[in-house]
CSV table of C-alpha atoms in Angstrom, one decimal:
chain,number,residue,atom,x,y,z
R,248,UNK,CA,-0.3,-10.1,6.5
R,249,UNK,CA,-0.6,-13.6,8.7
R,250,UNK,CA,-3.9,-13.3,8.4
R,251,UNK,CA,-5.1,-12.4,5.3
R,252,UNK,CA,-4.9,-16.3,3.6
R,253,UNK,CA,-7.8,-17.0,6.0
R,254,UNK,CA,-9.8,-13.4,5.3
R,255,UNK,CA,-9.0,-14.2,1.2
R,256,UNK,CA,-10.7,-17.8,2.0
R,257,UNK,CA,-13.5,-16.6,3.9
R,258,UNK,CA,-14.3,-14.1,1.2
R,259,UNK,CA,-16.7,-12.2,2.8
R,260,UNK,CA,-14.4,-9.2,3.6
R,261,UNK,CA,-12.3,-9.4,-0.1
R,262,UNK,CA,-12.4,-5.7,-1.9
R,263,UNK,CA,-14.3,-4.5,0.9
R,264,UNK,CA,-13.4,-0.9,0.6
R,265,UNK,CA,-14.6,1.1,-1.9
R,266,UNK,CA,-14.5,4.7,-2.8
R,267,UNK,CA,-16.6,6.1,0.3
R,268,UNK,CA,-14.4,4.0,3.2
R,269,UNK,CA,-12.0,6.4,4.9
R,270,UNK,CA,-9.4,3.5,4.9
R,271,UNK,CA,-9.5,3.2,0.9
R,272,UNK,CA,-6.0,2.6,-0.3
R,273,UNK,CA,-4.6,2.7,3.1
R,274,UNK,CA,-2.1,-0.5,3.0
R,275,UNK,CA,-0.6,-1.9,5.9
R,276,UNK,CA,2.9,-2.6,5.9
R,277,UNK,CA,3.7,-3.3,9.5
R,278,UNK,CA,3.0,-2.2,13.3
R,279,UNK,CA,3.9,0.7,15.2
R,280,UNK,CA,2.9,2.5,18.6
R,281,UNK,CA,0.4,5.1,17.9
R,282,UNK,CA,-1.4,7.6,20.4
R,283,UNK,CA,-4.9,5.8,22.5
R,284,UNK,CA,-7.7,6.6,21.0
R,285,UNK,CA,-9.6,8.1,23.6
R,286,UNK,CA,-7.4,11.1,25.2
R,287,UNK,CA,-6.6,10.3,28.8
R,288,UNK,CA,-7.1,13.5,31.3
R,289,UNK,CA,-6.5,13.2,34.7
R,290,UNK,CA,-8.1,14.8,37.1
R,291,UNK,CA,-7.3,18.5,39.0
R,292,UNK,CA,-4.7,17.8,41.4
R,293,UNK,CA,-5.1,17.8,44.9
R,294,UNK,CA,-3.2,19.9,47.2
R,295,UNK,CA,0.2,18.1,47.7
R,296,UNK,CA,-0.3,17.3,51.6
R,297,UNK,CA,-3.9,15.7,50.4
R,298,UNK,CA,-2.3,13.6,47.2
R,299,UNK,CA,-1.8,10.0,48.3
R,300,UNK,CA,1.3,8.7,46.8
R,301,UNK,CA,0.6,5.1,46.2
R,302,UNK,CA,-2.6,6.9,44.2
R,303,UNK,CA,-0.8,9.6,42.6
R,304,UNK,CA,2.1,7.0,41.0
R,305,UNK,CA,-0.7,4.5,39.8
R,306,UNK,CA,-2.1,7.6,37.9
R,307,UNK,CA,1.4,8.8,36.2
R,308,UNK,CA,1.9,4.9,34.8
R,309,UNK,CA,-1.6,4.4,33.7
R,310,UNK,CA,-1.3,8.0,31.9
R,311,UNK,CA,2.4,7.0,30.7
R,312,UNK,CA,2.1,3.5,29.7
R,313,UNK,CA,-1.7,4.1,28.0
R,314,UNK,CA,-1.2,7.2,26.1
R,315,UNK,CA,0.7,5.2,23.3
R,316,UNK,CA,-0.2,1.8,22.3
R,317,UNK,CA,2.6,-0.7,20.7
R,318,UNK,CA,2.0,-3.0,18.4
R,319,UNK,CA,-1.0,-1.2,15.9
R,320,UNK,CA,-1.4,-1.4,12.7
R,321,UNK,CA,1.0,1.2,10.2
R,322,UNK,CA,-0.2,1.7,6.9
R,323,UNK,CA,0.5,4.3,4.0
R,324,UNK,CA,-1.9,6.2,2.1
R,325,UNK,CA,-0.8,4.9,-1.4
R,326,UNK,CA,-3.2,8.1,-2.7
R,327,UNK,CA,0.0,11.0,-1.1
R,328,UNK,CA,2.5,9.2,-2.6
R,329,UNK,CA,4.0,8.7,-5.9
R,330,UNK,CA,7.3,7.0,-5.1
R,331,UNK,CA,7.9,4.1,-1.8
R,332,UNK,CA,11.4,2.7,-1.2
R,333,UNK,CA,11.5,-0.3,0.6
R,334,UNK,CA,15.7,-0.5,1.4
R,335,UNK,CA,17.0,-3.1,3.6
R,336,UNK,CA,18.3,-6.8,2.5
R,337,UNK,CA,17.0,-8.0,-0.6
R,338,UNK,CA,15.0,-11.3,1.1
R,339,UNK,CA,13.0,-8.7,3.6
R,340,UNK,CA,12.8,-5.8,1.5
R,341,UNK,CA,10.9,-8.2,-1.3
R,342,UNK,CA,9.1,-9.9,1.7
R,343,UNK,CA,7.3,-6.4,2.8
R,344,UNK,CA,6.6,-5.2,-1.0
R,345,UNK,CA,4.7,-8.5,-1.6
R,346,UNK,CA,3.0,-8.1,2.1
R,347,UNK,CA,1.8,-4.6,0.6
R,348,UNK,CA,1.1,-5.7,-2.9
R,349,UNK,CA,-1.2,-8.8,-0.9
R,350,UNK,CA,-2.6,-6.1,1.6
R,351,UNK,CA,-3.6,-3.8,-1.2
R,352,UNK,CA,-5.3,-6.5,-3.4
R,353,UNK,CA,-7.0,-8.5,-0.8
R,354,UNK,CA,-9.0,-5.2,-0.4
R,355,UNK,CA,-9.7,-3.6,-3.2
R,356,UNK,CA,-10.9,-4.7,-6.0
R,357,UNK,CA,-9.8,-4.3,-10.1
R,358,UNK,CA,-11.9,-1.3,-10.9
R,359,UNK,CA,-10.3,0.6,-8.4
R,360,UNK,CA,-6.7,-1.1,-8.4
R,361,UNK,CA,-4.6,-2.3,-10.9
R,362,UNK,CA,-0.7,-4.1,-10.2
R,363,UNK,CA,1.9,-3.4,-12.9
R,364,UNK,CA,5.4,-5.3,-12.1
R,365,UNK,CA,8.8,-4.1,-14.0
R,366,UNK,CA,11.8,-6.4,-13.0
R,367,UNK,CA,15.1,-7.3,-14.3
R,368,UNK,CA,15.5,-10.5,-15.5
R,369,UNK,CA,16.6,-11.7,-12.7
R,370,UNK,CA,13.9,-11.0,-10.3
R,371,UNK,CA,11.6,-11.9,-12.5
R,372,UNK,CA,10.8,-15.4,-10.8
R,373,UNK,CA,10.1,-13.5,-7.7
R,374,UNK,CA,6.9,-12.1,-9.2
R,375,UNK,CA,5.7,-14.9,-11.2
R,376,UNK,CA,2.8,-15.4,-9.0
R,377,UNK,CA,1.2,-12.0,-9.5
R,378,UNK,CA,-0.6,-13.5,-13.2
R,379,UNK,CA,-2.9,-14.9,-10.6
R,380,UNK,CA,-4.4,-11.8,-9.4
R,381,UNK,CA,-7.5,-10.3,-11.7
R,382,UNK,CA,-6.0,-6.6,-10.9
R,383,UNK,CA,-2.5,-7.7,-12.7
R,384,UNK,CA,-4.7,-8.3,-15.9
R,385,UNK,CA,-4.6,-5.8,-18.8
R,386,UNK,CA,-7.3,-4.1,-20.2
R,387,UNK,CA,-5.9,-3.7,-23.2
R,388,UNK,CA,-4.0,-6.4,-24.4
R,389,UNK,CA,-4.9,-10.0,-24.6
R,390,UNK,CA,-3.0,-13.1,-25.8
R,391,UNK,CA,-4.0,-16.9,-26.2
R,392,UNK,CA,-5.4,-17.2,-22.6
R,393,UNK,CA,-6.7,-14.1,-22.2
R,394,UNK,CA,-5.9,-10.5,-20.5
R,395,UNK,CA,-1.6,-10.5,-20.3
R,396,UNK,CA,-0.6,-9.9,-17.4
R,397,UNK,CA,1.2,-6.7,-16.0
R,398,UNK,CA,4.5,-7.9,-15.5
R,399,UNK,CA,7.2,-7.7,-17.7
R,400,UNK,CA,11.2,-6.8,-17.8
R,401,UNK,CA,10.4,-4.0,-20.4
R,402,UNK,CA,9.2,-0.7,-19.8
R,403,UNK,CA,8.0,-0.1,-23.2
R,404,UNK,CA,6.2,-3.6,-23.1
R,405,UNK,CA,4.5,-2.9,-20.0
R,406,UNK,CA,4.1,0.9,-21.1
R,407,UNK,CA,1.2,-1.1,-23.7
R,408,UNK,CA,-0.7,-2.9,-20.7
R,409,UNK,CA,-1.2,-0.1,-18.1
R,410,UNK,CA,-4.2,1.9,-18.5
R,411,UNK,CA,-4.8,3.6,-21.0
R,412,UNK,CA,-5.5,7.2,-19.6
R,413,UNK,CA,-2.1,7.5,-17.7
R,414,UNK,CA,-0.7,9.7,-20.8
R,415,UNK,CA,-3.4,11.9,-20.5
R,416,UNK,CA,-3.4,12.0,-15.9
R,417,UNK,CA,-1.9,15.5,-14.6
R,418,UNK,CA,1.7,15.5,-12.4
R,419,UNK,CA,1.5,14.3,-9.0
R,420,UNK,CA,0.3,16.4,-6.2
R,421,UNK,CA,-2.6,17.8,-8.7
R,422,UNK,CA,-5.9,19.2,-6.7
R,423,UNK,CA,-8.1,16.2,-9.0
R,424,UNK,CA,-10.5,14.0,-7.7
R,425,UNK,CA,-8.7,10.7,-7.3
R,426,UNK,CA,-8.0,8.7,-10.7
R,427,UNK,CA,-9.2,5.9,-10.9
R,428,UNK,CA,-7.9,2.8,-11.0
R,429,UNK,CA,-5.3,3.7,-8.9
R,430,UNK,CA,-1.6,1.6,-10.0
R,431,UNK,CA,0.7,0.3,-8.2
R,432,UNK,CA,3.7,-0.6,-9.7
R,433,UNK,CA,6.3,-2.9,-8.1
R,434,UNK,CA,10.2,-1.9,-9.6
R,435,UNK,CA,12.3,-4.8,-8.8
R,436,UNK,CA,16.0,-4.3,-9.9
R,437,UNK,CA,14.8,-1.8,-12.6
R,438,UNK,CA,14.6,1.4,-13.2
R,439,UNK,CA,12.3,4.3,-14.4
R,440,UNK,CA,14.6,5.9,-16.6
R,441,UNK,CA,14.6,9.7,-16.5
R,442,UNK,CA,12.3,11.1,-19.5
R,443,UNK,CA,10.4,7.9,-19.8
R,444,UNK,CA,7.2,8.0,-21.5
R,445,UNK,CA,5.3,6.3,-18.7
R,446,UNK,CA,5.8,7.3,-15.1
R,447,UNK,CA,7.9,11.1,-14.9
R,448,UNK,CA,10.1,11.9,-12.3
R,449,UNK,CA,7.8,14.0,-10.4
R,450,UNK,CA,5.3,11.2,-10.5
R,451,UNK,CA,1.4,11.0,-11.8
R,452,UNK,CA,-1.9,11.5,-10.2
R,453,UNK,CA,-3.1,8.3,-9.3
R,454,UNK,CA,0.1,6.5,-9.5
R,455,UNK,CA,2.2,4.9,-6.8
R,456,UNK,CA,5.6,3.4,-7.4
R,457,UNK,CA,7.0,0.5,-4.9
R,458,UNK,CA,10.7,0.5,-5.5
R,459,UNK,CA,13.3,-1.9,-4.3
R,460,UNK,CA,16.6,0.0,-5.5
């Protein structure tokens, strides 16, 4: 996320991915070791009173220490999941749901991604820069400067901004092509009350709920 203040000024990579890129709505949300690329074979062994030994260990590090790389990119499909609980202390656990929420905007655009924001009163502040981003804008309700923005401390407020076609998207997990604009909704300090009239329990297609509990 270090970098993407200079990739949003530069401009020429913003909403890059659309529909057709096999990384569309893959967010980052950190770094992990994940298997080399390319997979490493060695060669048919020699008979043992042939194998040179300062060879053969060289071989079993290279194989061992390249076959998984620290340090690489982790990112989460937000399309195969309808619920993501980021746990931990409140300053870092806030920290990486704005990282993704960043992530997520800096490369898609509106029409294919929209950021909804529920949060108790208190947290409220925390989220008070999202009304900058165009995919926090409604497309539905406006007020004296324009689209209102997707964050509020009400469900049933926000319920009136979202999309309009979420009452009428299948459960989670349906075999649909992809819905599109695809939300993702930051809970901060508030809950999706069982029965609600907006997001069920088992989730909706094309929905994906970040939750700090």
């Amino acid at each position: 996320s270090g970098a993407l203040p200079a990739l949003a000024e530069d401009r020429t990579r913003i909403w890059e991915r659309g529909t057709t890129d096999p990384l569309f709505l893959h967010i980052r949300y950190g770094v992990c070791a994940q298997p080399l690329a390319l997979e490493l074979v060695p060669p048919e062994s020699a008979p043992v009173d042939q194998v040179d030994p300062a060879a053969a260990s060289a071989l079993h590090r290279l194989l061992v220490v390249h076959r998984l790389q620290p340090d690489l990119p982790a990112s989460v499909d937000l399309r195969a999941f309808d619920r993501v609980e980021v746990c931990g202390p409140e300053q870092q656990a806030r920290s990486l749901a704005r990282a993704i929420l960043c992530s997520a905007t800096a490369f898609h655009s509106p029409e294919q991604l929209q950021v909804a924001v529920l949060a108790s009163e208190h947290n409220l502040a925390h989220w008070d820069w999202v009304k900058w981003l165009p995919h926090a804008l409604s497309s539905r309700e406006t007020d004296a400067l324009g689209p209102r923005r997707m964050v509020s401390t009400s469900l049933d407020d926000l319920a009136a901004l979202l999309p309009s076609d979420l009452a009428d998207r299948p459960r989670f997990g349906a075999d649909e092509r992809p819905a599109l604009p695809h939300v993702l909704l930051i809970t901060d300090g508030a809950t999706l009350p069982p029965g609600n009239h907006v997001i069920p329990p088992d989730g909706l297609h094309g929905v994906t709920v970040v939750d700090l509990p």
